[in-house]
Amino acid sequence: MGEVIVITSGKGGVGKTTTTANIGTALAKLNYKVVLVDTDIGLRNLDVVLGLENRIVYDIVDVVKGNCRLNQALIKDKRLEGLCLLPAAQTKDKNAISIEEIKKLTNELSEIFDYVIVDCPAGIEQGFKNAIAGADRAIVVATPEVSSVRDADRIIGLLEANEIKETRLVINRLRPQMVKQGDMMDIEDILDILSIKLIGVIPEDEFIIVSTNRGEPAVNNPDSMAGKAYLNTARRIAGEEDVPFLELEVVESFLDKILKIFKK
Amino acid sequence: MGFFDFLSGNKKNKGSKNIAKDRLKLVLVHDRASMSPEVMEALRRELIEVISKYVDVDNNNIEVELNDNNNQATLVANIPINQIKRSRNV
């Protein structure tokens, strides 16, 4: 039996889909069988982030309504053995699937795959309730901003109320330079407020935009800081212990160095 | 504020992250305090249950409220007592 993991955040635009794509790709690179399930019905995006948008024939709604077999809707990533996508429907709305239907689906998928990673829509309405319904554990994505942390707190409460066994935090888009200046909350600030265990810290990285432009997840690029951080996160998810958190060193500019000399 | 502090953008009140943290803590006290009516009702019921073991309370006039003032959330229960039960201990 594989595990069902939902990636959620409450607030939109904090990087749920990017996180899903990268963690999923990283787990497949670690030789696990992985399926990514996009439950953001009506606002499908995981397909373009993965570069699989041209190969969609059937979607998740077709599967649960019996319009096709599960196998027909699963898109195999030809670049990476063991990675599949079950795309969301683009023309239906979030009530097209019921909680019972999604539970049955994720259960079925967990018999085939080691990891079933569910990309959750923003918000706390039906789409959220569906996405978490079949989950064994949850990963909450938050950025170091007041609005994102507040929403994450609400989501963590809802996940507890729904008896999700294990919830972990990914801090996304951390900017070491701003943390150093005292203008961005650091990891400890956020953990202190949310009282939840950390499973990944992803630095802000312009390469994420490039990789999304291309439809190739950043974990495929060994030079990308965010890619490396996602790979480490995936290893922790897979149960590897003592995976170090990246040293997020600030690269000092020439001016910074001169100013430092004068301050001494 | 020295010239070089000015150049490097250092302000006297260093860093906005503490403002963010303080504001978040406060807003979360309010967010978390808004318990659902079902939870409040369950709390009320169980409170009465426990207190009734020791004193005879007026079930119909019990008030249970969650307040939050400044940085501190408090649970205020106003429970009128009809009679205190006789002690069974020697």
Coordinates of C-alpha atoms in Angstrom, one line a residue:
Chain A
M1 CA 0.0 0.0 0.0
G2 CA 1.4 3.4 -1.0
E3 CA 0.9 6.6 0.9
V4 CA -1.5 9.5 0.0
I5 CA 0.0 12.9 0.7
V6 CA -1.9 16.1 0.2
I7 CA 0.0 19.4 -0.5
T8 CA -2.1 22.3 0.7
S9 CA -1.8 25.9 1.9
G10 CA -5.0 27.8 2.2
K11 CA -3.6 30.9 0.5
G12 CA -3.2 30.9 -3.3
G13 CA 0.1 31.6 -5.0
V14 CA 2.5 30.3 -2.4
G15 CA 3.7 27.5 -4.5
K16 CA 1.5 24.4 -3.9
T17 CA 1.7 23.3 -7.6
T18 CA 5.4 24.0 -7.9
T19 CA 6.0 22.1 -4.7
T20 CA 3.8 19.1 -5.9
A21 CA 5.6 18.9 -9.2
N22 CA 9.1 19.1 -7.7
I23 CA 8.5 16.8 -4.8
G24 CA 6.8 14.3 -7.1
T25 CA 9.6 14.4 -9.6
A26 CA 12.2 14.1 -6.9
L27 CA 10.5 11.0 -5.4
A28 CA 10.4 9.4 -8.9
K29 CA 14.1 10.2 -9.3
L30 CA 14.6 8.4 -6.0
N31 CA 13.1 5.3 -7.8
Y32 CA 9.6 5.4 -6.2
K33 CA 6.5 5.0 -8.2
V34 CA 4.7 8.3 -8.0
V35 CA 1.3 9.7 -9.2
L36 CA 0.5 13.4 -9.0
V37 CA -3.2 14.1 -8.7
D38 CA -4.4 17.6 -9.6
T39 CA -7.7 18.3 -7.7
D40 CA -7.9 21.9 -8.7
I41 CA -10.9 21.3 -11.0
G42 CA -11.6 24.3 -13.3
L43 CA -8.1 25.8 -12.7
R44 CA -5.9 23.0 -13.9
N45 CA -2.2 23.9 -13.8
L46 CA -0.1 20.9 -12.7
D47 CA 0.0 19.7 -16.3
V48 CA 1.7 22.8 -17.6
V49 CA 4.2 23.0 -14.7
L50 CA 5.2 19.4 -15.6
G51 CA 5.2 20.0 -19.3
L52 CA 2.5 17.4 -20.0
E53 CA -0.3 19.6 -21.1
N54 CA -0.4 18.3 -24.7
R55 CA -1.0 14.7 -23.8
I56 CA -4.2 15.0 -21.8
V57 CA -7.1 13.0 -23.2
Y58 CA -9.1 12.1 -20.1
D59 CA -9.2 13.7 -16.6
I60 CA -10.0 13.0 -13.0
V61 CA -13.7 13.7 -13.5
D62 CA -13.8 11.2 -16.4
V63 CA -12.3 8.6 -14.1
V64 CA -14.7 9.0 -11.2
K65 CA -17.7 9.2 -13.5
G66 CA -16.7 6.0 -15.3
N67 CA -16.2 7.7 -18.7
C68 CA -12.8 5.9 -19.0
R69 CA -10.6 3.5 -17.2
L70 CA -8.1 4.8 -14.7
N71 CA -5.2 3.7 -16.9
Q72 CA -6.5 5.7 -19.8
A73 CA -6.4 8.9 -17.8
L74 CA -2.9 8.5 -16.3
I75 CA -0.2 10.3 -18.2
K76 CA 3.2 8.7 -18.0
D77 CA 6.1 11.2 -18.0
K78 CA 8.3 9.9 -20.8
R79 CA 11.4 11.7 -19.4
L80 CA 11.2 10.0 -16.0
E81 CA 10.4 6.3 -15.2
G82 CA 7.8 5.9 -12.5
L83 CA 6.1 9.4 -12.7
C84 CA 2.5 9.8 -13.7
L85 CA -0.1 12.6 -13.7
L86 CA -3.8 12.4 -13.2
P87 CA -4.9 15.8 -14.5
A88 CA -7.8 17.9 -13.2
A89 CA -10.8 18.7 -15.4
Q90 CA -10.7 22.2 -16.8
T91 CA -14.3 22.7 -17.8
K92 CA -16.2 21.4 -14.7
D93 CA -16.4 22.9 -11.2
K94 CA -15.2 21.8 -7.9
N95 CA -18.4 20.1 -6.9
A96 CA -18.0 17.7 -9.9
I97 CA -16.4 15.1 -7.5
S98 CA -17.6 14.0 -4.1
I99 CA -15.6 13.1 -1.0
E100 CA -16.5 9.5 -1.3
E101 CA -15.4 9.4 -5.0
I102 CA -12.0 10.9 -4.2
K103 CA -11.5 8.5 -1.3
K104 CA -12.1 5.6 -3.5
L105 CA -9.9 7.0 -6.2
T106 CA -6.9 7.7 -4.0
N107 CA -7.3 4.3 -2.3
E108 CA -7.2 2.6 -5.7
L109 CA -4.1 4.7 -6.7
S110 CA -2.3 3.8 -3.5
E111 CA -2.5 0.1 -4.5
I112 CA -0.5 0.9 -7.7
F113 CA 1.9 3.6 -6.6
D114 CA 4.3 4.2 -3.7
Y115 CA 3.3 7.8 -3.4
V116 CA 0.0 9.5 -4.3
I117 CA 0.7 13.2 -4.2
V118 CA -2.5 15.3 -4.2
D119 CA -2.3 19.0 -5.3
C120 CA -5.0 20.8 -3.4
P121 CA -6.8 24.0 -4.6
A122 CA -6.5 27.2 -2.7
G123 CA -9.3 28.0 -0.2
I124 CA -11.1 26.0 2.4
E125 CA -14.3 25.1 0.5
Q126 CA -15.4 21.9 -1.3
G127 CA -12.2 21.5 -3.3
F128 CA -10.1 21.6 -0.2
K129 CA -12.4 19.1 1.6
N130 CA -12.1 16.8 -1.4
A131 CA -8.4 17.0 -1.7
I132 CA -7.7 16.1 2.0
A133 CA -10.4 13.4 2.1
G134 CA -8.2 10.4 1.3
A135 CA -4.9 11.7 2.6
D136 CA -2.7 9.8 5.1
R137 CA -0.6 12.9 5.7
A138 CA -0.4 16.5 4.7
I139 CA 2.3 19.0 3.7
V140 CA 1.4 22.6 4.3
V141 CA 3.2 25.1 2.2
A142 CA 3.7 28.7 3.5
T143 CA 5.8 31.6 2.6
P144 CA 7.4 33.9 5.3
E145 CA 4.6 36.5 5.0
V146 CA 1.9 37.4 7.4
S147 CA -1.0 36.5 5.2
S148 CA 0.4 33.1 4.2
V149 CA 1.3 32.1 7.8
R150 CA -2.1 33.1 9.0
D151 CA -3.8 31.0 6.4
A152 CA -1.5 28.1 7.1
D153 CA -2.5 28.3 10.8
R154 CA -6.2 27.9 9.8
I155 CA -5.4 25.0 7.5
I156 CA -3.4 23.2 10.2
G157 CA -6.5 23.5 12.5
L158 CA -8.7 22.1 9.8
L159 CA -6.4 19.2 9.0
E160 CA -6.3 18.4 12.7
A161 CA -10.1 18.4 12.8
N162 CA -10.2 16.0 9.9
E163 CA -7.8 13.7 11.7
I164 CA -4.9 13.8 9.3
K165 CA -2.3 11.8 11.1
E166 CA 0.8 13.8 10.3
T167 CA 1.1 17.4 9.1
R168 CA 4.5 18.9 8.1
L169 CA 5.5 22.4 7.0
V170 CA 7.4 23.5 3.9
I171 CA 8.6 27.1 4.1
N172 CA 8.8 28.3 0.5
R173 CA 10.4 31.4 -1.1
L174 CA 12.7 32.2 1.8
R175 CA 15.0 35.1 1.0
P176 CA 18.2 34.8 3.1
Q177 CA 19.3 38.3 2.5
M178 CA 16.0 39.8 3.8
V179 CA 16.1 37.4 6.8
K180 CA 19.6 38.6 7.6
Q181 CA 18.4 42.2 7.4
G182 CA 15.6 41.4 9.8
D183 CA 13.0 42.2 7.2
M184 CA 11.7 38.7 6.8
M185 CA 10.5 36.2 9.4
D186 CA 13.0 33.4 9.7
I187 CA 12.4 29.6 10.1
E188 CA 12.3 29.7 13.8
D189 CA 9.8 32.6 13.9
I190 CA 7.4 30.7 11.7
L191 CA 7.8 27.4 13.6
D192 CA 7.3 29.2 16.9
I193 CA 4.0 30.7 15.7
L194 CA 2.6 27.6 14.0
S195 CA 4.0 24.9 16.4
I196 CA 4.4 22.3 13.7
K197 CA 7.4 20.2 12.4
L198 CA 9.4 21.3 9.5
I199 CA 10.1 19.1 6.5
G200 CA 11.6 21.5 4.0
V201 CA 12.9 25.0 3.4
I202 CA 13.0 26.3 -0.2
P203 CA 14.9 29.5 -1.0
E204 CA 13.5 32.0 -3.4
D205 CA 15.0 31.1 -6.8
E206 CA 14.5 32.8 -10.2
F207 CA 15.1 29.5 -11.8
I208 CA 11.7 28.3 -10.7
I209 CA 10.2 30.8 -13.2
V210 CA 12.5 29.5 -16.0
S211 CA 11.7 25.9 -15.2
T212 CA 7.9 26.6 -15.2
N213 CA 8.4 28.4 -18.6
R214 CA 9.9 25.2 -19.9
G215 CA 7.7 22.7 -18.2
E216 CA 10.7 21.0 -16.5
P217 CA 10.7 20.8 -12.7
A218 CA 13.7 22.5 -11.0
V219 CA 14.8 19.3 -9.4
N220 CA 16.2 18.2 -12.8
N221 CA 18.7 21.1 -12.6
P222 CA 21.6 20.3 -10.3
D223 CA 22.5 24.0 -10.1
S224 CA 19.2 25.2 -8.9
M225 CA 19.1 26.0 -5.1
A226 CA 15.3 25.5 -5.0
G227 CA 15.8 22.2 -6.9
K228 CA 18.3 21.0 -4.4
A229 CA 16.1 22.0 -1.5
Y230 CA 13.1 20.1 -3.0
L231 CA 15.2 17.0 -3.5
N232 CA 16.2 17.1 0.1
T233 CA 12.6 17.6 1.1
A234 CA 11.6 14.6 -0.9
R235 CA 14.2 12.5 0.8
R236 CA 12.8 13.5 4.2
I237 CA 9.3 12.6 3.0
A238 CA 10.6 9.2 2.0
G239 CA 11.7 8.7 5.6
E240 CA 15.5 9.4 5.2
E241 CA 16.8 10.7 8.4
D242 CA 19.5 13.4 8.9
V243 CA 19.0 15.0 5.6
P244 CA 20.7 18.4 6.2
F245 CA 18.9 21.7 5.6
L246 CA 20.7 23.7 3.0
E247 CA 23.0 26.4 4.3
L248 CA 21.3 29.5 2.9
E249 CA 24.3 31.7 2.8
V250 CA 23.9 35.2 1.7
V251 CA 26.3 36.2 -1.1
E252 CA 27.7 39.5 -0.1
S253 CA 28.1 42.1 -2.7
F254 CA 31.3 44.2 -3.0
L255 CA 29.5 47.2 -1.5
D256 CA 28.4 45.1 1.5
K257 CA 32.0 44.0 2.1
I258 CA 33.3 47.6 2.1
L259 CA 30.5 48.8 4.4
K260 CA 31.4 46.0 6.8
I261 CA 35.0 47.1 7.0
F262 CA 34.0 50.7 7.8
K263 CA 31.6 49.4 10.5
K264 CA 34.3 47.5 12.4
Chain B
M1 CA 22.2 57.1 12.3
G2 CA 25.7 57.2 10.7
F3 CA 26.5 57.9 7.1
F4 CA 27.3 54.2 6.4
D5 CA 24.1 53.0 8.1
F6 CA 22.3 55.3 5.8
L7 CA 24.1 53.9 2.8
S8 CA 23.4 50.4 3.7
G9 CA 19.7 51.1 4.4
N10 CA 19.9 50.4 8.1
K11 CA 17.1 51.9 10.1
K12 CA 17.1 52.6 13.8
N13 CA 14.1 50.4 14.3
K14 CA 15.9 47.5 12.8
G15 CA 13.9 45.1 10.6
S16 CA 10.2 44.7 10.0
K17 CA 10.1 41.1 10.8
N18 CA 9.3 41.7 14.5
I19 CA 6.4 43.8 13.6
A20 CA 5.2 40.9 11.3
K21 CA 5.6 38.4 14.1
D22 CA 3.8 40.5 16.8
R23 CA 0.9 41.3 14.4
L24 CA 0.6 37.6 13.5
K25 CA 0.6 36.4 17.1
L26 CA -2.2 38.8 17.9
V27 CA -4.3 38.0 14.9
L28 CA -3.9 34.3 15.6
V29 CA -5.2 34.7 19.1
H30 CA -8.4 36.1 17.6
D31 CA -8.5 33.5 14.8
R32 CA -8.0 30.6 17.1
A33 CA -10.4 31.9 19.8
S34 CA -13.3 31.9 17.4
M35 CA -14.4 28.3 18.3
S36 CA -17.3 26.8 16.4
P37 CA -20.6 26.8 18.2
E38 CA -20.5 23.0 18.4
V39 CA -17.2 23.0 20.2
M40 CA -18.4 25.7 22.6
E41 CA -21.5 23.7 23.3
A42 CA -19.5 20.5 24.0
L43 CA -17.2 22.5 26.3
R44 CA -20.2 23.9 28.2
R45 CA -21.8 20.5 28.5
E46 CA -18.6 18.8 29.8
L47 CA -17.9 21.7 32.2
I48 CA -21.3 21.3 33.7
E49 CA -20.8 17.6 34.0
V50 CA -17.6 17.9 35.9
I51 CA -18.7 20.7 38.2
S52 CA -22.0 18.9 38.9
K53 CA -20.0 16.2 40.6
Y54 CA -19.1 18.6 43.3
V55 CA -21.8 21.2 43.5
D56 CA -25.4 21.5 42.5
V57 CA -25.5 24.0 39.7
D58 CA -28.3 25.9 38.0
N59 CA -28.1 24.4 34.5
N60 CA -30.3 27.0 32.9
N61 CA -28.3 30.1 33.8
I62 CA -24.8 29.0 32.9
E63 CA -22.8 31.3 30.7
V64 CA -19.5 30.2 29.0
E65 CA -17.6 32.7 27.0
L66 CA -14.3 32.9 25.3
N67 CA -12.8 36.4 25.5
D68 CA -9.6 37.8 24.1
N69 CA -8.2 41.0 25.5
N70 CA -4.9 42.3 24.3
N71 CA -2.5 39.4 24.2
Q72 CA -4.4 37.0 26.5
A73 CA -7.4 34.8 25.6
T74 CA -9.5 33.9 28.6
L75 CA -12.3 31.5 29.2
V76 CA -15.0 33.0 31.4
A77 CA -17.6 30.8 32.9
N78 CA -20.4 32.1 35.1
I79 CA -22.0 29.2 36.9
P80 CA -24.7 29.9 39.5
I81 CA -24.7 27.4 42.4
N82 CA -27.9 26.1 43.9
Q83 CA -26.4 24.2 46.7
I84 CA -23.0 22.8 47.7
K85 CA -23.1 19.1 48.1
R86 CA -22.4 17.6 51.5
S87 CA -18.9 16.4 51.8
R88 CA -18.6 12.6 51.8
N89 CA -15.0 12.6 53.0
V90 CA -14.3 12.0 56.7

